Amino acid sequence: MISLVIKDIDHIREAAREFIANIGEHRVFAFYGKMGAGKTTFVKAICEELGVDDVITSPTFAIVNEYTLHTPHSTFHTPQIYHFDFYRIKRLEEVYDMGYEEYFYSGALCFIEWPELIEDILPDDAVRVSIEEQPDGSRVVNM
């Protein structure tokens, strides 16, 4: 297990770089954490560190946002990044209907918020990432 500490928002990019350095061959990352823990903010920092120029926002209403790496990254075979937020889904059928397999098994990076709502269909090799706010306001990221 890898543990990263984000002391404050000014240090989030350092943690994002360390996260990227530990991605390896993994492509699907399931981010667990309470509302306000910083899941979206951390995914945004990761995408920015990877070179995404697009506006990075929470896909709460769209369910999935697609970003493009405008600078080729030697580690990844595809320039797409898919960022999911399943907070608003009511039934697993909604995820089936959106064709989740095409995303999860595309070889592209997939960052998933609220994966507890789709636990039954997460790929077996999905990396579980927890983000927990500490009493001092820092965040601990475990993967």
CSV table of C-alpha atoms in Angstrom, one decimal:
chain,number,residue,atom,x,y,z
A,1,MET,CA,0.0,0.0,0.0
A,2,ILE,CA,1.2,3.5,-0.8
A,3,SER,CA,0.2,6.4,1.4
A,4,LEU,CA,0.4,10.0,0.3
A,5,VAL,CA,-0.1,13.0,2.6
A,6,ILE,CA,-1.5,16.2,1.1
A,7,LYS,CA,-0.6,18.8,3.7
A,8,ASP,CA,-2.7,21.5,2.1
A,9,ILE,CA,-4.0,22.6,-1.3
A,10,ASP,CA,-0.6,24.1,-2.1
A,11,HIS,CA,1.0,20.6,-1.9
A,12,ILE,CA,-1.6,18.7,-3.9
A,13,ARG,CA,0.4,18.8,-7.1
A,14,GLU,CA,3.3,17.1,-5.4
A,15,ALA,CA,1.0,14.3,-4.2
A,16,ALA,CA,-0.5,14.1,-7.8
A,17,ARG,CA,3.0,13.6,-9.2
A,18,GLU,CA,3.7,10.8,-6.7
A,19,PHE,CA,0.4,9.2,-7.5
A,20,ILE,CA,1.3,9.2,-11.2
A,21,ALA,CA,4.7,7.8,-10.5
A,22,ASN,CA,2.9,4.8,-8.9
A,23,ILE,CA,0.2,4.2,-11.6
A,24,GLY,CA,2.3,1.4,-13.3
A,25,GLU,CA,0.1,-0.7,-15.7
A,26,HIS,CA,-3.1,0.1,-13.8
A,27,ARG,CA,-5.8,2.0,-15.7
A,28,VAL,CA,-8.9,2.0,-13.5
A,29,PHE,CA,-8.8,3.9,-10.1
A,30,ALA,CA,-11.8,3.9,-7.7
A,31,PHE,CA,-11.7,6.9,-5.4
A,32,TYR,CA,-13.4,6.4,-2.0
A,33,GLY,CA,-14.0,9.2,0.4
A,34,LYS,CA,-16.7,11.2,2.1
A,35,MET,CA,-18.4,14.2,0.5
A,36,GLY,CA,-15.9,17.0,0.6
A,37,ALA,CA,-12.8,14.8,1.1
A,38,GLY,CA,-11.2,16.1,-2.0
A,39,LYS,CA,-11.7,13.4,-4.6
A,40,THR,CA,-12.5,15.7,-7.5
A,41,THR,CA,-9.8,18.2,-6.5
A,42,PHE,CA,-7.2,15.4,-6.4
A,43,VAL,CA,-8.3,13.9,-9.8
A,44,LYS,CA,-8.1,17.4,-11.2
A,45,ALA,CA,-4.5,17.8,-9.9
A,46,ILE,CA,-3.6,14.4,-11.4
A,47,CYS,CA,-5.1,15.3,-14.8
A,48,GLU,CA,-3.3,18.7,-14.8
A,49,GLU,CA,0.0,17.0,-13.9
A,50,LEU,CA,-0.5,14.6,-16.8
A,51,GLY,CA,-0.9,17.5,-19.2
A,52,VAL,CA,-4.6,17.8,-19.7
A,53,ASP,CA,-5.4,21.3,-21.0
A,54,ASP,CA,-9.2,20.8,-20.9
A,55,VAL,CA,-11.3,22.4,-18.1
A,56,ILE,CA,-11.5,19.7,-15.4
A,57,THR,CA,-14.8,19.7,-13.5
A,58,SER,CA,-16.8,17.2,-11.5
A,59,PRO,CA,-18.9,15.0,-13.8
A,60,THR,CA,-21.7,14.9,-11.3
A,61,PHE,CA,-24.5,15.6,-13.8
A,62,ALA,CA,-22.9,14.2,-16.9
A,63,ILE,CA,-21.7,11.0,-15.0
A,64,VAL,CA,-18.6,10.9,-17.2
A,65,ASN,CA,-16.2,13.6,-18.5
A,66,GLU,CA,-13.6,12.9,-21.1
A,67,TYR,CA,-10.3,14.7,-21.1
A,68,THR,CA,-7.5,14.5,-23.6
A,69,LEU,CA,-3.8,14.4,-23.0
A,70,HIS,CA,-2.5,17.0,-25.4
A,71,THR,CA,1.1,16.0,-24.7
A,72,PRO,CA,1.8,12.4,-25.4
A,73,HIS,CA,2.7,10.5,-22.2
A,74,SER,CA,5.0,7.5,-22.8
A,75,THR,CA,3.3,5.4,-20.2
A,76,PHE,CA,-0.2,5.5,-21.7
A,77,HIS,CA,-1.3,4.0,-24.9
A,78,THR,CA,-4.3,6.2,-25.4
A,79,PRO,CA,-4.6,10.0,-24.9
A,80,GLN,CA,-8.1,9.8,-23.3
A,81,ILE,CA,-8.9,10.0,-19.6
A,82,TYR,CA,-12.4,9.2,-18.3
A,83,HIS,CA,-13.5,10.8,-15.1
A,84,PHE,CA,-16.7,9.3,-13.6
A,85,ASP,CA,-18.9,10.5,-10.8
A,86,PHE,CA,-21.6,7.9,-9.9
A,87,TYR,CA,-23.1,9.9,-7.0
A,88,ARG,CA,-26.4,10.5,-8.7
A,89,ILE,CA,-27.1,7.0,-10.2
A,90,LYS,CA,-30.1,5.3,-8.8
A,91,ARG,CA,-29.8,1.9,-10.4
A,92,LEU,CA,-26.9,-0.1,-11.8
A,93,GLU,CA,-28.8,-0.4,-15.1
A,94,GLU,CA,-28.0,3.2,-15.7
A,95,VAL,CA,-24.3,2.3,-15.8
A,96,TYR,CA,-25.0,-0.7,-18.1
A,97,ASP,CA,-27.0,1.7,-20.4
A,98,MET,CA,-24.1,4.1,-20.7
A,99,GLY,CA,-21.8,1.3,-21.9
A,100,TYR,CA,-19.4,1.3,-19.0
A,101,GLU,CA,-17.4,-1.6,-20.4
A,102,GLU,CA,-16.2,0.5,-23.4
A,103,TYR,CA,-14.7,2.9,-20.9
A,104,PHE,CA,-13.3,0.6,-18.2
A,105,TYR,CA,-11.7,-1.8,-20.6
A,106,SER,CA,-10.5,0.7,-23.2
A,107,GLY,CA,-7.0,0.9,-21.9
A,108,ALA,CA,-7.6,4.6,-21.1
A,109,LEU,CA,-7.1,6.0,-17.6
A,110,CYS,CA,-10.4,5.9,-15.7
A,111,PHE,CA,-10.9,7.8,-12.4
A,112,ILE,CA,-14.1,6.8,-10.6
A,113,GLU,CA,-15.8,8.8,-7.8
A,114,TRP,CA,-18.4,7.1,-5.7
A,115,PRO,CA,-17.4,3.6,-6.8
A,116,GLU,CA,-19.3,2.1,-3.9
A,117,LEU,CA,-22.5,2.5,-6.0
A,118,ILE,CA,-21.1,0.3,-8.8
A,119,GLU,CA,-19.0,-2.2,-6.7
A,120,ASP,CA,-20.5,-5.2,-8.5
A,121,ILE,CA,-19.1,-4.1,-11.9
A,122,LEU,CA,-15.7,-2.6,-11.0
A,123,PRO,CA,-13.0,-4.4,-12.8
A,124,ASP,CA,-11.1,-6.9,-10.6
A,125,ASP,CA,-7.9,-5.0,-11.1
A,126,ALA,CA,-9.3,-1.6,-10.2
A,127,VAL,CA,-7.1,0.2,-7.8
A,128,ARG,CA,-9.0,1.3,-4.7
A,129,VAL,CA,-7.9,4.7,-3.5
A,130,SER,CA,-9.2,6.2,-0.3
A,131,ILE,CA,-9.0,9.9,0.6
A,132,GLU,CA,-9.5,10.8,4.2
A,133,GLU,CA,-9.6,14.3,5.7
A,134,GLN,CA,-7.5,14.6,8.9
A,135,PRO,CA,-8.4,16.8,11.9
A,136,ASP,CA,-5.7,19.3,10.8
A,137,GLY,CA,-7.3,19.7,7.4
A,138,SER,CA,-4.7,17.6,5.6
A,139,ARG,CA,-5.7,14.6,3.5
A,140,VAL,CA,-4.3,11.1,3.5
A,141,VAL,CA,-4.5,9.2,0.2
A,142,ASN,CA,-4.0,5.4,0.4
A,143,MET,CA,-3.7,3.2,-2.7
